[in-house]
CSV table of C-alpha atoms in Angstrom, one decimal:
chain,number,residue,atom,x,y,z
A,1,MET,CA,-71.6,-133.5,5.2
A,2,ASP,CA,-71.6,-129.8,5.6
A,3,THR,CA,-68.6,-130.1,7.9
A,4,HIS,CA,-66.5,-131.9,5.3
A,5,ILE,CA,-67.4,-129.3,2.6
A,6,LYS,CA,-66.4,-126.5,5.0
A,7,VAL,CA,-63.1,-128.3,5.8
A,8,ALA,CA,-62.4,-128.7,2.0
A,9,GLU,CA,-63.2,-125.1,1.4
A,10,ASN,CA,-60.9,-124.0,4.2
A,11,ARG,CA,-58.1,-126.1,2.8
A,12,THR,CA,-58.6,-124.5,-0.6
A,13,VAL,CA,-58.5,-121.1,0.9
A,14,VAL,CA,-55.4,-121.9,2.9
A,15,LYS,CA,-53.7,-123.3,-0.3
A,16,LYS,CA,-54.6,-120.1,-2.2
A,17,VAL,CA,-53.3,-117.9,0.6
A,18,SER,CA,-50.1,-120.0,0.8
A,19,ARG,CA,-49.6,-119.7,-2.9
A,20,THR,CA,-50.2,-115.9,-2.8
A,21,GLN,CA,-47.7,-115.6,0.1
A,22,LYS,CA,-45.1,-117.6,-1.9
A,23,LYS,CA,-45.6,-115.4,-4.9
A,24,ILE,CA,-45.3,-112.2,-2.8
A,25,LYS,CA,-42.2,-113.6,-1.1
A,26,SER,CA,-40.7,-114.5,-4.4
A,27,ALA,CA,-41.4,-111.1,-5.9
A,28,LEU,CA,-39.9,-109.4,-2.9
A,29,THR,CA,-36.8,-111.6,-3.1
A,30,ILE,CA,-36.4,-110.8,-6.8
A,31,SER,CA,-37.0,-107.1,-6.2
A,32,ALA,CA,-34.4,-107.1,-3.4
A,33,PHE,CA,-31.7,-108.5,-5.8
A,34,VAL,CA,-32.8,-106.2,-8.8
A,35,ALA,CA,-33.2,-103.0,-6.8
A,36,PRO,CA,-29.5,-102.1,-6.5
A,37,ALA,CA,-29.0,-102.4,-10.2
A,38,ILE,CA,-32.2,-100.4,-10.9
A,39,ILE,CA,-31.1,-97.7,-8.5
A,40,ILE,CA,-27.7,-97.4,-10.0
A,41,TYR,CA,-29.1,-97.3,-13.5
A,42,ALA,CA,-31.6,-94.6,-12.5
A,43,VAL,CA,-29.0,-92.5,-10.8
A,44,TYR,CA,-26.2,-92.8,-13.3
A,45,VAL,CA,-28.2,-93.1,-16.6
A,46,LEU,CA,-31.8,-92.0,-16.4
A,47,PHE,CA,-31.3,-89.0,-14.1
A,48,PRO,CA,-28.4,-87.5,-16.2
A,49,ILE,CA,-30.5,-88.0,-19.4
A,50,MET,CA,-33.5,-86.2,-17.9
A,51,SER,CA,-31.2,-83.5,-16.4
A,52,THR,CA,-29.6,-82.9,-19.8
A,53,LEU,CA,-33.0,-82.5,-21.4
A,54,MET,CA,-34.1,-80.1,-18.7
A,55,TYR,CA,-30.9,-78.0,-18.9
A,56,SER,CA,-31.3,-77.8,-22.7
A,57,PHE,CA,-34.3,-75.5,-22.1
A,58,TYR,CA,-32.3,-73.0,-20.2
A,59,LYS,CA,-29.6,-70.4,-20.9
A,60,TRP,CA,-27.1,-71.3,-18.2
A,61,ASP,CA,-23.4,-70.8,-17.6
A,62,GLY,CA,-23.1,-73.7,-15.2
A,63,MET,CA,-22.8,-71.6,-12.1
A,64,GLY,CA,-25.6,-69.1,-11.6
A,65,VAL,CA,-29.3,-69.4,-12.0
A,66,GLY,CA,-30.4,-70.4,-15.5
A,67,VAL,CA,-32.9,-68.5,-17.5
A,68,PHE,CA,-35.7,-70.6,-19.1
A,69,VAL,CA,-35.7,-70.1,-22.9
A,70,GLY,CA,-37.8,-73.0,-24.0
A,71,LEU,CA,-36.8,-74.4,-27.4
A,72,GLN,CA,-34.5,-71.5,-28.3
A,73,ASN,CA,-31.3,-73.5,-27.9
A,74,TYR,CA,-32.6,-76.1,-30.4
A,75,VAL,CA,-33.7,-73.3,-32.8
A,76,ASP,CA,-30.2,-71.8,-32.6
A,77,LEU,CA,-28.6,-75.2,-32.9
A,78,PHE,CA,-30.4,-76.0,-36.2
A,79,LYS,CA,-29.3,-72.6,-37.6
A,80,ASP,CA,-25.7,-73.3,-36.5
A,81,ALA,CA,-23.4,-74.1,-39.5
A,82,ILE,CA,-20.8,-75.6,-37.2
A,83,PHE,CA,-23.4,-78.0,-35.7
A,84,TRP,CA,-24.2,-79.3,-39.2
A,85,ARG,CA,-20.5,-79.6,-40.0
A,86,ALA,CA,-20.0,-81.6,-36.9
A,87,LEU,CA,-23.0,-83.8,-37.6
A,88,THR,CA,-21.7,-84.4,-41.2
A,89,ASN,CA,-18.3,-85.4,-39.7
A,90,ASN,CA,-20.0,-87.8,-37.3
A,91,THR,CA,-21.8,-89.3,-40.2
A,92,TRP,CA,-18.5,-90.0,-41.9
A,93,VAL,CA,-17.3,-91.6,-38.6
A,94,VAL,CA,-20.4,-93.8,-38.6
A,95,LEU,CA,-19.9,-94.9,-42.2
A,96,THR,CA,-16.2,-95.6,-41.6
A,97,SER,CA,-17.0,-97.6,-38.5
A,98,VAL,CA,-19.7,-99.8,-40.1
A,99,PHE,CA,-18.2,-100.3,-43.6
A,100,ALA,CA,-14.4,-100.3,-42.7
A,101,GLN,CA,-13.9,-101.4,-39.1
A,102,ILE,CA,-16.5,-104.2,-39.0
A,103,PRO,CA,-15.5,-105.8,-42.4
A,104,LEU,CA,-11.8,-105.5,-41.4
A,105,GLY,CA,-12.4,-107.0,-38.0
A,106,LEU,CA,-14.2,-109.9,-39.7
A,107,ILE,CA,-11.3,-110.5,-42.2
A,108,MET,CA,-8.8,-110.4,-39.3
A,109,ALA,CA,-10.9,-112.9,-37.4
A,110,LEU,CA,-11.1,-115.3,-40.4
A,111,MET,CA,-7.3,-115.0,-40.8
A,112,LEU,CA,-6.9,-116.3,-37.2
A,113,PHE,CA,-8.4,-119.6,-38.3
A,114,ALA,CA,-6.3,-119.9,-41.4
A,115,PRO,CA,-3.6,-122.7,-41.3
A,116,ILE,CA,-0.8,-120.2,-40.9
A,117,LYS,CA,2.3,-120.9,-38.8
A,118,GLY,CA,2.6,-118.7,-35.7
A,119,ILE,CA,-1.1,-117.5,-35.9
A,120,LYS,CA,-1.2,-117.1,-32.2
A,121,PHE,CA,1.5,-114.4,-32.4
A,122,PHE,CA,-0.6,-112.5,-35.0
A,123,SER,CA,-3.7,-112.8,-32.7
A,124,SER,CA,-1.8,-110.9,-30.0
A,125,VAL,CA,-0.3,-108.4,-32.4
A,126,TYR,CA,-3.7,-107.6,-34.0
A,127,PHE,CA,-5.2,-106.8,-30.6
A,128,PHE,CA,-2.4,-104.4,-29.4
A,129,PRO,CA,-4.0,-101.2,-30.8
A,130,PHE,CA,-7.1,-101.7,-28.8
A,131,LEU,CA,-5.1,-102.2,-25.6
A,132,MET,CA,-3.3,-98.9,-25.9
A,133,SER,CA,-4.5,-95.7,-24.3
A,134,THR,CA,-6.3,-93.4,-26.6
A,135,VAL,CA,-4.1,-90.5,-25.5
A,136,ALA,CA,-1.0,-92.6,-26.3
A,137,ILE,CA,-2.5,-93.5,-29.7
A,138,GLY,CA,-3.4,-89.9,-30.5
A,139,LEU,CA,0.1,-88.6,-29.6
A,140,LEU,CA,1.7,-91.5,-31.5
A,141,TRP,CA,-0.1,-90.8,-34.7
A,142,VAL,CA,0.3,-87.0,-34.4
A,143,LEU,CA,4.1,-87.7,-34.5
A,144,MET,CA,3.6,-90.1,-37.4
A,145,PHE,CA,1.6,-87.5,-39.3
A,146,ASP,CA,4.2,-84.8,-38.7
A,147,PRO,CA,4.5,-82.9,-42.0
A,148,ILE,CA,8.4,-82.8,-41.8
A,149,ASN,CA,9.7,-85.6,-39.7
A,150,GLY,CA,6.7,-88.0,-39.6
A,151,ILE,CA,7.2,-91.5,-40.8
A,152,ILE,CA,4.1,-91.3,-43.0
A,153,ASN,CA,5.6,-88.5,-45.1
A,154,ASN,CA,8.9,-90.3,-45.1
A,155,ILE,CA,7.3,-93.3,-46.7
A,156,ILE,CA,5.4,-91.4,-49.4
A,157,ASN,CA,8.6,-89.5,-50.2
A,158,LEU,CA,10.2,-92.8,-51.2
A,159,PHE,CA,7.6,-93.0,-53.9
A,160,GLY,CA,8.3,-89.5,-55.2
A,161,PHE,CA,5.5,-87.7,-53.5
A,162,GLU,CA,5.8,-84.4,-51.6
A,163,ASN,CA,5.1,-84.0,-47.9
A,164,VAL,CA,1.4,-83.8,-47.0
A,165,PRO,CA,0.3,-81.6,-44.0
A,166,TRP,CA,-2.1,-84.3,-42.9
A,167,LEU,CA,-3.5,-82.7,-39.7
A,168,SER,CA,-3.3,-79.0,-40.7
A,169,GLU,CA,-5.3,-79.2,-43.9
A,170,THR,CA,-9.1,-79.5,-43.9
A,171,ASN,CA,-9.2,-81.9,-46.8
A,172,THR,CA,-6.8,-84.4,-45.2
A,173,ALA,CA,-7.3,-84.0,-41.4
A,174,LEU,CA,-10.6,-85.9,-41.3
A,175,PHE,CA,-9.3,-88.7,-43.4
A,176,ALA,CA,-6.2,-89.0,-41.2
A,177,VAL,CA,-8.1,-89.4,-38.0
A,178,LEU,CA,-10.6,-91.8,-39.6
A,179,LEU,CA,-7.6,-94.0,-40.5
A,180,VAL,CA,-6.5,-94.0,-36.9
A,181,ILE,CA,-9.9,-95.0,-35.7
A,182,VAL,CA,-10.1,-97.9,-38.1
A,183,TRP,CA,-6.6,-99.0,-36.9
A,184,GLN,CA,-7.6,-98.7,-33.2
A,185,PHE,CA,-11.0,-100.3,-33.1
A,186,SER,CA,-10.9,-103.0,-35.8
A,187,PRO,CA,-9.3,-105.5,-33.3
A,188,PHE,CA,-12.3,-105.1,-31.0
A,189,TYR,CA,-14.6,-106.4,-33.7
A,190,MET,CA,-12.0,-109.1,-34.5
A,191,ILE,CA,-12.4,-110.5,-31.0
A,192,LEU,CA,-16.2,-110.4,-31.3
A,193,PHE,CA,-16.2,-112.3,-34.6
A,194,LYS,CA,-13.6,-114.7,-33.4
A,195,ALA,CA,-15.7,-115.7,-30.4
A,196,ALA,CA,-18.8,-116.1,-32.7
A,197,ILE,CA,-16.9,-118.2,-35.2
A,198,VAL,CA,-15.7,-120.5,-32.4
A,199,GLY,CA,-19.3,-121.1,-31.5
A,200,ILE,CA,-20.2,-122.4,-35.0
A,201,PRO,CA,-20.5,-126.2,-34.9
A,202,ASP,CA,-17.8,-128.1,-36.9
A,203,GLU,CA,-20.5,-130.5,-38.1
A,204,LEU,CA,-21.9,-127.9,-40.5
A,205,TYR,CA,-18.5,-127.5,-42.2
A,206,GLU,CA,-18.0,-131.2,-42.3
A,207,ALA,CA,-21.4,-131.7,-44.0
A,208,ALA,CA,-20.6,-128.9,-46.5
A,209,GLU,CA,-17.3,-130.6,-47.4
A,210,ILE,CA,-19.0,-133.9,-48.0
A,211,ASP,CA,-21.4,-132.1,-50.4
A,212,GLY,CA,-18.3,-130.6,-52.1
A,213,ALA,CA,-18.7,-127.0,-51.0
A,214,SER,CA,-15.9,-124.6,-51.7
A,215,SER,CA,-14.4,-122.3,-49.1
A,216,PHE,CA,-16.4,-119.4,-50.5
A,217,GLN,CA,-19.6,-121.4,-50.4
A,218,LYS,CA,-19.0,-122.4,-46.8
A,219,PHE,CA,-18.4,-118.8,-45.8
A,220,PHE,CA,-21.5,-117.4,-47.6
A,221,GLN,CA,-23.8,-120.3,-46.8
A,222,ILE,CA,-22.7,-121.1,-43.2
A,223,THR,CA,-20.3,-118.6,-41.6
A,224,LEU,CA,-21.8,-115.3,-42.7
A,225,PRO,CA,-25.5,-116.2,-42.0
A,226,LEU,CA,-24.6,-117.5,-38.5
A,227,LEU,CA,-22.5,-114.3,-37.8
A,228,MET,CA,-25.5,-112.0,-38.6
A,229,PRO,CA,-26.4,-111.5,-34.9
A,230,THR,CA,-22.8,-110.5,-34.1
A,231,ILE,CA,-22.8,-108.2,-37.2
A,232,VAL,CA,-26.0,-106.5,-35.9
A,233,SER,CA,-24.6,-106.1,-32.4
A,234,SER,CA,-21.3,-104.8,-33.8
A,235,SER,CA,-23.2,-102.3,-36.0
A,236,ILE,CA,-25.1,-101.0,-33.0
A,237,LEU,CA,-21.8,-100.6,-31.0
A,238,ALA,CA,-20.1,-99.0,-34.0
A,239,ILE,CA,-22.9,-96.5,-34.6
A,240,VAL,CA,-23.4,-95.5,-31.0
A,241,GLY,CA,-19.7,-95.2,-30.4
A,242,SER,CA,-19.2,-93.1,-33.5
A,243,LEU,CA,-22.0,-90.7,-32.6
A,244,LYS,CA,-20.4,-90.0,-29.2
A,245,ALA,CA,-16.8,-90.0,-30.4
A,246,PHE,CA,-14.6,-87.4,-28.8
A,247,ASP,CA,-11.2,-88.3,-27.4
A,248,ILE,CA,-9.1,-89.2,-30.4
A,249,PHE,CA,-10.4,-86.2,-32.4
A,250,TYR,CA,-9.8,-83.8,-29.6
A,251,ILE,CA,-6.3,-85.2,-28.9
A,252,MET,CA,-5.2,-85.2,-32.5
A,253,THR,CA,-6.8,-82.0,-34.0
A,254,GLY,CA,-9.0,-80.4,-31.3
A,255,GLY,CA,-11.8,-80.2,-33.9
A,256,GLY,CA,-9.7,-78.2,-36.4
A,257,PRO,CA,-8.5,-77.0,-38.7
A,258,ASN,CA,-11.4,-74.6,-39.4
A,259,HIS,CA,-13.8,-77.1,-37.8
A,260,GLY,CA,-12.8,-79.7,-40.4
A,261,THR,CA,-12.8,-82.5,-37.8
A,262,GLU,CA,-15.4,-81.0,-35.5
A,263,LEU,CA,-17.7,-83.6,-34.0
A,264,LEU,CA,-20.8,-83.3,-31.9
A,265,GLY,CA,-18.8,-84.4,-28.9
A,266,THR,CA,-16.0,-81.9,-29.4
A,267,TYR,CA,-18.4,-79.1,-30.2
A,268,MET,CA,-20.4,-79.9,-27.1
A,269,PHE,CA,-17.3,-79.9,-24.9
A,270,LYS,CA,-16.2,-76.5,-26.3
A,271,GLN,CA,-19.7,-75.0,-25.7
A,272,ALA,CA,-19.8,-76.4,-22.2
A,273,PHE,CA,-16.3,-75.9,-20.8
A,274,ILE,CA,-14.8,-73.2,-23.0
A,275,ASN,CA,-17.8,-70.9,-23.8
A,276,PHE,CA,-19.6,-71.9,-20.6
A,277,ASN,CA,-22.8,-72.2,-22.5
A,278,MET,CA,-24.2,-75.2,-20.6
A,279,GLY,CA,-27.7,-75.0,-22.0
A,280,TYR,CA,-26.6,-75.0,-25.6
A,281,ALA,CA,-24.2,-77.9,-24.8
A,282,SER,CA,-27.0,-79.8,-23.2
A,283,ALA,CA,-29.1,-79.4,-26.4
A,284,ILE,CA,-26.2,-80.9,-28.4
A,285,ALA,CA,-25.8,-83.7,-25.9
A,286,PHE,CA,-29.5,-84.6,-26.1
A,287,ILE,CA,-29.4,-84.6,-29.9
A,288,MET,CA,-26.5,-87.1,-29.6
A,289,PHE,CA,-28.6,-89.3,-27.3
A,290,PHE,CA,-31.6,-89.0,-29.5
A,291,LEU,CA,-29.7,-90.0,-32.7
A,292,ALA,CA,-28.1,-92.9,-31.0
A,293,LEU,CA,-31.4,-94.1,-29.6
A,294,PHE,CA,-33.2,-93.7,-32.9
A,295,VAL,CA,-30.6,-95.6,-34.9
A,296,THR,CA,-30.4,-98.4,-32.3
A,297,ILE,CA,-34.2,-98.8,-32.5
A,298,ILE,CA,-34.2,-98.9,-36.3
A,299,ILE,CA,-31.5,-101.5,-36.3
A,300,GLN,CA,-33.2,-103.6,-33.7
A,301,VAL,CA,-36.5,-103.4,-35.6
A,302,MET,CA,-34.9,-104.4,-38.9
A,303,ASP,CA,-33.1,-107.3,-37.2
A,304,HIS,CA,-36.4,-108.4,-35.7
A,305,LEU,CA,-38.1,-108.3,-39.1
A,306,ARG,CA,-35.3,-110.3,-40.6
A,307,LYS,CA,-35.5,-113.0,-37.9
A,308,LYS,CA,-39.3,-113.1,-38.4
A,309,LYS,CA,-39.0,-113.6,-42.1
A,310,GLY,CA,-36.2,-116.2,-41.6
A,311,ALA,CA,-33.6,-114.1,-43.5
A,312,TYR,CA,-30.9,-116.1,-41.9
A,313,GLY,CA,-30.8,-119.5,-40.2
A,314,ILE,CA,-31.0,-118.8,-36.5
């Protein structure tokens, strides 16, 4: 009897050991596949972020040995009028991206499903701006905004208005570049919304038609609620992209005139590679990262609360 009990206990132990070995083997296999991605992420994302934070505590020209100054760069930054001007301009870019690019992208996506002849042609034309190089777009619009020979001024002259120095006046330069940004990136959100609309089941619209719902009712009761996850994702992309905007502003205006189109990105670039004030530039860069992270967390939390309360039907 004791022998049978011992045999049974041994079998149980062997099974437990076998299960443990399988779990360890499975964990090692998963780790082996995940490790390259984690290493790449750590080297190219986490390490630069931590390095930027570390450099922001130093007064450093990028070549010699830096001098530790603690939080002095951040103190100077918050006293810097140009920094606040750049942050204000970034805020305008964020608002334009969220309240102009995303709605326009949604409207363009809805138009692609309209019963219009040759809609496939328009689908391609709408997407052309996003396919173009940012440098090409910047140079193109600089020529279009030319105060003398630009096509924009030629058009407004037809209506009896005088030429406007679009990119050389503080009051108009920011508006002009924001217009270009809306034109360039709205097609990107159009593609996101088009893919999301395709995924909405036709049965929902058929049921709504049977109930006598109008086009507006179908949009607000079916399409818009089911597009909320895409709207949330688009908002995150728009806000993060707006906070780190650089290229189109630097190409078209260089942050001028009189810092009228200065952004955190352009100001950081000038401090780093023109003034060789790497510590100060690192402080600006980390502020950009912190703002993007903070806003993303806020949006994700709000989205989670909406889902939890059943604010939309997903």
